[in-house]
Amino acid sequence: DVKVTQSSRYLVKRTGEKVFLECVQDMDHENMFWYRQDPGLGLRLIYFSYDVKMKEKGDIPEGYSVSREKKERFSLILESASTNQTSMYLCASSSVAGGLYNEQFFGPGTRLTVL
Amino acid sequence: GESVGLHLPTLSVQEGDNSIINCAYSNSASDYFIWYKQESGKGPQFIIDIRSNMDKRQGQRVTVLLNKTVKHLSLQIAATQPGDSAVYFCAVLGGNSGYSTLTFGKGTMLLVSP
């Protein structure tokens, strides 16, 4: 069974803290993605990666960075957390087999609260 | 860039009814569309997809219809069950970043009452 796991389901941090969200997939997928999900706004793409050590900005990258040192792991970093980064964070992965038309598999999400 | 619009934030149906969830997209060059289901406390889960060379695709109790003329996508769920209660998202290939990423709609919450 394919699986995307995220390091925490719930996380509470203070303003100004550095926050690491970890995502691991066991499907040997090339592509990995970080989204944030907010009520009424749907899923918005923060960053994605098509290969190890490769990263591309999504639609809302400000205030975030990412790291992909290994194929199976994609980390989202909040250098200095702010209250407007309180959100649900979703990680996803997809294969490149068969070209562009591949579904993304999602993790369960991390609900981050910044106080 | 691509934008994906929501037609209805909430849809309430009775168990056994057929449900129709709608989605609109902006880019006529978009050629791949996915519907996801998200249950409370879980990540989105793939339901069905369709390529632009098709108008209709059927799965188990679900049908996706694609109208490229008006850039409209719909998900039909037959004989809706309480277990179908969830938020449904459409996603379109062709993001704003210049790469082939998915752009998601804002979602429709389907509420099924017994």
mmCIF file of C-alpha atoms in Angstrom:
data_model
loop_
_atom_site.group_PDB
_atom_site.id
_atom_site.type_symbol
_atom_site.label_atom_id
_atom_site.label_comp_id
_atom_site.label_asym_id
_atom_site.label_seq_id
_atom_site.Cartn_x
_atom_site.Cartn_y
_atom_site.Cartn_z
ATOM 1 C CA ASP A 1 0.000 0.000 0.000
ATOM 2 C CA VAL A 2 1.428 3.363 -1.010
ATOM 3 C CA LYS A 3 2.210 5.667 1.817
ATOM 4 C CA VAL A 4 3.113 9.271 2.474
ATOM 5 C CA THR A 5 3.856 10.013 6.108
ATOM 6 C CA GLN A 6 4.283 13.320 7.881
ATOM 7 C CA SER A 7 6.292 13.645 11.062
ATOM 8 C CA SER A 8 3.567 15.220 13.188
ATOM 9 C CA ARG A 9 -0.232 15.404 13.083
ATOM 10 C CA TYR A 10 -0.370 18.419 15.398
ATOM 11 C CA LEU A 11 2.289 20.986 16.178
ATOM 12 C CA VAL A 12 2.233 24.113 18.328
ATOM 13 C CA LYS A 13 5.048 26.618 17.984
ATOM 14 C CA ARG A 14 5.756 30.166 19.082
ATOM 15 C CA THR A 15 6.253 33.192 16.881
ATOM 16 C CA GLY A 16 9.838 33.438 15.697
ATOM 17 C CA GLU A 17 10.670 29.761 16.145
ATOM 18 C CA LYS A 18 12.236 27.752 13.345
ATOM 19 C CA VAL A 19 9.905 24.943 12.358
ATOM 20 C CA PHE A 20 10.653 21.773 10.425
ATOM 21 C CA LEU A 21 7.912 19.698 8.831
ATOM 22 C CA GLU A 22 9.062 16.350 7.530
ATOM 23 C CA CYS A 23 7.534 14.199 4.829
ATOM 24 C CA VAL A 24 8.560 10.722 3.754
ATOM 25 C CA GLN A 25 7.199 8.620 0.884
ATOM 26 C CA ASP A 26 7.888 4.953 0.279
ATOM 27 C CA MET A 27 6.854 4.765 -3.377
ATOM 28 C CA ASP A 28 10.162 5.839 -4.942
ATOM 29 C CA HIS A 29 8.378 8.862 -6.443
ATOM 30 C CA GLU A 30 10.402 11.527 -8.151
ATOM 31 C CA ASN A 31 8.037 14.417 -7.417
ATOM 32 C CA MET A 32 7.182 15.780 -4.007
ATOM 33 C CA PHE A 33 5.005 18.734 -3.028
ATOM 34 C CA TRP A 34 4.106 20.889 -0.040
ATOM 35 C CA TYR A 35 0.702 22.559 0.178
ATOM 36 C CA ARG A 36 -1.075 24.549 2.800
ATOM 37 C CA GLN A 37 -4.803 24.249 3.243
ATOM 38 C CA ASP A 38 -6.928 27.015 4.730
ATOM 39 C CA PRO A 39 -10.717 27.250 5.065
ATOM 40 C CA GLY A 40 -12.280 28.751 1.966
ATOM 41 C CA LEU A 41 -8.974 28.820 0.096
ATOM 42 C CA GLY A 42 -8.462 25.171 -0.798
ATOM 43 C CA LEU A 43 -4.968 23.797 -1.335
ATOM 44 C CA ARG A 44 -2.218 26.179 -2.323
ATOM 45 C CA LEU A 45 1.181 25.013 -3.522
ATOM 46 C CA ILE A 46 4.141 26.258 -1.494
ATOM 47 C CA TYR A 47 7.116 24.426 -3.002
ATOM 48 C CA PHE A 48 7.751 21.319 -5.021
ATOM 49 C CA SER A 49 10.674 19.183 -6.072
ATOM 50 C CA TYR A 50 11.206 17.082 -9.161
ATOM 51 C CA ASP A 51 14.429 15.458 -8.011
ATOM 52 C CA VAL A 52 16.906 15.230 -5.171
ATOM 53 C CA LYS A 53 18.397 18.612 -4.287
ATOM 54 C CA MET A 54 16.059 20.276 -6.732
ATOM 55 C CA LYS A 55 13.304 22.688 -5.652
ATOM 56 C CA GLU A 56 10.893 25.038 -7.323
ATOM 57 C CA LYS A 57 8.655 27.743 -5.902
ATOM 58 C CA GLY A 58 4.951 27.228 -6.010
ATOM 59 C CA ASP A 59 2.263 29.867 -5.690
ATOM 60 C CA ILE A 60 2.963 31.003 -2.115
ATOM 61 C CA PRO A 61 6.642 30.389 -1.234
ATOM 62 C CA GLU A 62 7.178 33.502 0.891
ATOM 63 C CA GLY A 63 8.245 32.679 4.436
ATOM 64 C CA TYR A 64 9.087 29.066 3.585
ATOM 65 C CA SER A 65 12.032 27.055 2.349
ATOM 66 C CA VAL A 66 12.481 23.370 1.547
ATOM 67 C CA SER A 67 15.125 20.694 1.529
ATOM 68 C CA ARG A 68 15.345 17.465 -0.412
ATOM 69 C CA GLU A 69 18.559 15.640 0.408
ATOM 70 C CA LYS A 70 17.140 12.172 -0.252
ATOM 71 C CA LYS A 71 14.608 11.030 -2.801
ATOM 72 C CA GLU A 72 12.118 9.801 -0.215
ATOM 73 C CA ARG A 73 12.226 12.830 2.078
ATOM 74 C CA PHE A 74 11.027 16.391 1.551
ATOM 75 C CA SER A 75 11.214 18.917 4.368
ATOM 76 C CA LEU A 76 9.367 22.203 4.717
ATOM 77 C CA ILE A 77 11.087 24.852 6.831
ATOM 78 C CA LEU A 78 9.585 27.926 8.411
ATOM 79 C CA GLU A 79 12.643 30.032 9.195
ATOM 80 C CA SER A 80 10.796 32.302 11.623
ATOM 81 C CA ALA A 81 7.241 31.185 12.238
ATOM 82 C CA SER A 82 4.493 33.789 12.233
ATOM 83 C CA THR A 83 0.860 33.576 13.272
ATOM 84 C CA ASN A 84 -0.316 33.817 9.653
ATOM 85 C CA GLN A 85 1.425 30.514 9.013
ATOM 86 C CA THR A 86 -1.062 28.736 11.248
ATOM 87 C CA SER A 87 -2.561 26.226 8.833
ATOM 88 C CA MET A 88 -2.889 22.612 7.746
ATOM 89 C CA TYR A 89 0.183 21.514 5.802
ATOM 90 C CA LEU A 90 -0.118 18.683 3.331
ATOM 91 C CA CYS A 91 2.686 16.782 1.642
ATOM 92 C CA ALA A 92 2.172 14.853 -1.588
ATOM 93 C CA SER A 93 4.212 12.779 -4.000
ATOM 94 C CA SER A 94 3.792 11.549 -7.542
ATOM 95 C CA SER A 95 5.611 9.459 -10.094
ATOM 96 C CA VAL A 96 6.850 10.624 -13.482
ATOM 97 C CA ALA A 97 6.145 7.243 -15.050
ATOM 98 C CA GLY A 98 3.729 7.701 -17.915
ATOM 99 C CA GLY A 99 4.466 11.381 -18.305
ATOM 100 C CA LEU A 100 2.656 14.268 -16.689
ATOM 101 C CA TYR A 101 -0.632 12.539 -15.986
ATOM 102 C CA ASN A 102 -0.036 11.071 -12.591
ATOM 103 C CA GLU A 103 -2.099 11.469 -9.478
ATOM 104 C CA GLN A 104 -0.585 12.900 -6.373
ATOM 105 C CA PHE A 105 -0.688 10.829 -3.195
ATOM 106 C CA PHE A 106 -1.188 12.840 -0.028
ATOM 107 C CA GLY A 107 -0.067 12.453 3.537
ATOM 108 C CA PRO A 108 -2.486 12.927 6.471
ATOM 109 C CA GLY A 109 -1.435 16.520 7.065
ATOM 110 C CA THR A 110 0.177 18.466 9.904
ATOM 111 C CA ARG A 111 -1.950 21.021 11.678
ATOM 112 C CA LEU A 112 0.432 23.768 12.746
ATOM 113 C CA THR A 113 -0.557 26.426 15.237
ATOM 114 C CA VAL A 114 1.746 29.398 15.737
ATOM 115 C CA LEU A 115 1.094 31.340 18.947
ATOM 116 C CA GLY B 1 -1.860 30.936 -15.142
ATOM 117 C CA GLU B 2 -4.583 28.544 -14.210
ATOM 118 C CA SER B 3 -7.420 29.282 -11.837
ATOM 119 C CA VAL B 4 -10.022 26.826 -10.679
ATOM 120 C CA GLY B 5 -13.382 28.060 -9.499
ATOM 121 C CA LEU B 6 -15.836 26.733 -7.010
ATOM 122 C CA HIS B 7 -19.535 26.641 -7.790
ATOM 123 C CA LEU B 8 -20.916 25.676 -4.422
ATOM 124 C CA PRO B 9 -19.121 25.492 -1.071
ATOM 125 C CA THR B 10 -21.636 23.075 0.472
ATOM 126 C CA LEU B 11 -24.020 20.506 -0.983
ATOM 127 C CA SER B 12 -26.555 18.700 1.184
ATOM 128 C CA VAL B 13 -28.263 15.561 -0.110
ATOM 129 C CA GLN B 14 -30.321 12.671 1.195
ATOM 130 C CA GLU B 15 -28.910 9.172 1.283
ATOM 131 C CA GLY B 16 -29.703 7.434 -1.999
ATOM 132 C CA ASP B 17 -29.849 10.647 -4.039
ATOM 133 C CA ASN B 18 -27.443 11.362 -6.851
ATOM 134 C CA SER B 19 -24.949 14.159 -6.152
ATOM 135 C CA ILE B 20 -23.395 16.509 -8.664
ATOM 136 C CA ILE B 21 -20.383 18.637 -7.775
ATOM 137 C CA ASN B 22 -19.209 21.245 -10.244
ATOM 138 C CA CYS B 23 -15.935 22.926 -11.063
ATOM 139 C CA ALA B 24 -14.799 25.518 -13.599
ATOM 140 C CA TYR B 25 -11.317 26.172 -14.911
ATOM 141 C CA SER B 26 -9.806 29.067 -16.799
ATOM 142 C CA ASN B 27 -7.142 27.717 -19.126
ATOM 143 C CA SER B 28 -8.496 26.187 -22.320
ATOM 144 C CA ALA B 29 -5.143 24.419 -22.822
ATOM 145 C CA SER B 30 -5.553 22.395 -19.605
ATOM 146 C CA ASP B 31 -5.536 18.727 -20.441
ATOM 147 C CA TYR B 32 -5.686 16.714 -17.233
ATOM 148 C CA PHE B 33 -8.238 16.882 -14.446
ATOM 149 C CA ILE B 34 -8.540 15.036 -11.145
ATOM 150 C CA TRP B 35 -11.168 14.779 -8.450
ATOM 151 C CA TYR B 36 -10.051 14.249 -4.865
ATOM 152 C CA LYS B 37 -12.049 13.375 -1.761
ATOM 153 C CA GLN B 38 -10.948 14.581 1.652
ATOM 154 C CA GLU B 39 -12.517 13.095 4.748
ATOM 155 C CA SER B 40 -12.261 14.848 8.064
ATOM 156 C CA GLY B 41 -8.766 14.581 9.528
ATOM 157 C CA LYS B 42 -7.260 12.967 6.448
ATOM 158 C CA GLY B 43 -5.338 14.021 3.385
ATOM 159 C CA PRO B 44 -7.048 14.194 -0.022
ATOM 160 C CA GLN B 45 -7.572 10.864 -1.734
ATOM 161 C CA PHE B 46 -7.741 10.316 -5.490
ATOM 162 C CA ILE B 47 -11.190 9.445 -6.841
ATOM 163 C CA ILE B 48 -11.042 9.676 -10.615
ATOM 164 C CA ASP B 49 -9.239 11.515 -13.382
ATOM 165 C CA ILE B 50 -9.912 12.444 -16.986
ATOM 166 C CA ARG B 51 -7.796 13.607 -19.902
ATOM 167 C CA SER B 52 -8.969 16.298 -22.279
ATOM 168 C CA ASN B 53 -9.378 13.797 -25.123
ATOM 169 C CA MET B 54 -12.386 12.383 -23.269
ATOM 170 C CA ASP B 55 -15.794 13.848 -22.362
ATOM 171 C CA LYS B 56 -16.797 11.286 -19.792
ATOM 172 C CA ARG B 57 -15.213 8.701 -17.575
ATOM 173 C CA GLN B 58 -16.880 6.322 -15.175
ATOM 174 C CA GLY B 59 -15.678 4.635 -12.036
ATOM 175 C CA GLN B 60 -17.460 2.798 -9.294
ATOM 176 C CA ARG B 61 -20.553 4.939 -8.546
ATOM 177 C CA VAL B 62 -18.721 8.024 -9.817
ATOM 178 C CA THR B 63 -18.724 9.706 -13.208
ATOM 179 C CA VAL B 64 -16.677 12.683 -14.307
ATOM 180 C CA LEU B 65 -17.937 14.851 -17.155
ATOM 181 C CA LEU B 66 -15.736 17.307 -18.988
ATOM 182 C CA ASN B 67 -17.124 20.114 -21.129
ATOM 183 C CA LYS B 68 -14.159 21.776 -22.785
ATOM 184 C CA THR B 69 -16.320 24.281 -24.634
ATOM 185 C CA VAL B 70 -17.357 26.012 -21.426
ATOM 186 C CA LYS B 71 -14.368 24.829 -19.379
ATOM 187 C CA HIS B 72 -16.515 22.972 -16.896
ATOM 188 C CA LEU B 73 -15.963 19.769 -14.986
ATOM 189 C CA SER B 74 -18.426 17.834 -12.857
ATOM 190 C CA LEU B 75 -18.356 14.854 -10.542
ATOM 191 C CA GLN B 76 -21.487 12.752 -10.262
ATOM 192 C CA ILE B 77 -21.925 10.330 -7.381
ATOM 193 C CA ALA B 78 -24.704 7.795 -7.785
ATOM 194 C CA ALA B 79 -26.779 6.587 -4.840
ATOM 195 C CA THR B 80 -24.936 8.790 -2.368
ATOM 196 C CA GLN B 81 -24.114 7.152 0.955
ATOM 197 C CA PRO B 82 -23.262 8.647 4.371
ATOM 198 C CA GLY B 83 -19.672 7.501 3.799
ATOM 199 C CA ASP B 84 -19.490 9.880 0.858
ATOM 200 C CA SER B 85 -19.664 12.853 3.222
ATOM 201 C CA ALA B 86 -16.404 14.718 2.669
ATOM 202 C CA VAL B 87 -14.892 17.708 0.921
ATOM 203 C CA TYR B 88 -14.421 17.198 -2.805
ATOM 204 C CA PHE B 89 -11.745 19.056 -4.750
ATOM 205 C CA CYS B 90 -11.188 19.295 -8.446
ATOM 206 C CA ALA B 91 -7.607 19.793 -9.606
ATOM 207 C CA VAL B 92 -6.349 20.873 -12.992
ATOM 208 C CA LEU B 93 -2.903 20.269 -14.442
ATOM 209 C CA GLY B 94 -1.192 23.518 -15.329
ATOM 210 C CA GLY B 95 -0.133 25.610 -12.367
ATOM 211 C CA ASN B 96 1.020 29.188 -12.151
ATOM 212 C CA SER B 97 4.674 28.334 -11.551
ATOM 213 C CA GLY B 98 5.425 27.484 -15.153
ATOM 214 C CA TYR B 99 5.731 23.771 -14.406
ATOM 215 C CA SER B 100 3.053 21.159 -14.785
ATOM 216 C CA THR B 101 1.660 21.286 -11.292
ATOM 217 C CA LEU B 102 -1.909 20.875 -10.117
ATOM 218 C CA THR B 103 -4.112 23.851 -9.308
ATOM 219 C CA PHE B 104 -6.877 22.992 -6.867
ATOM 220 C CA GLY B 105 -10.339 24.410 -6.520
ATOM 221 C CA LYS B 106 -11.548 25.538 -3.115
ATOM 222 C CA GLY B 107 -13.610 22.428 -2.529
ATOM 223 C CA THR B 108 -17.255 21.496 -2.022
ATOM 224 C CA MET B 109 -18.361 19.941 1.237
ATOM 225 C CA LEU B 110 -20.853 17.148 0.591
ATOM 226 C CA LEU B 111 -23.181 16.428 3.489
ATOM 227 C CA VAL B 112 -25.229 13.236 3.265
ATOM 228 C CA SER B 113 -28.097 12.789 5.673
ATOM 229 C CA PRO B 114 -29.713 9.392 6.324
#
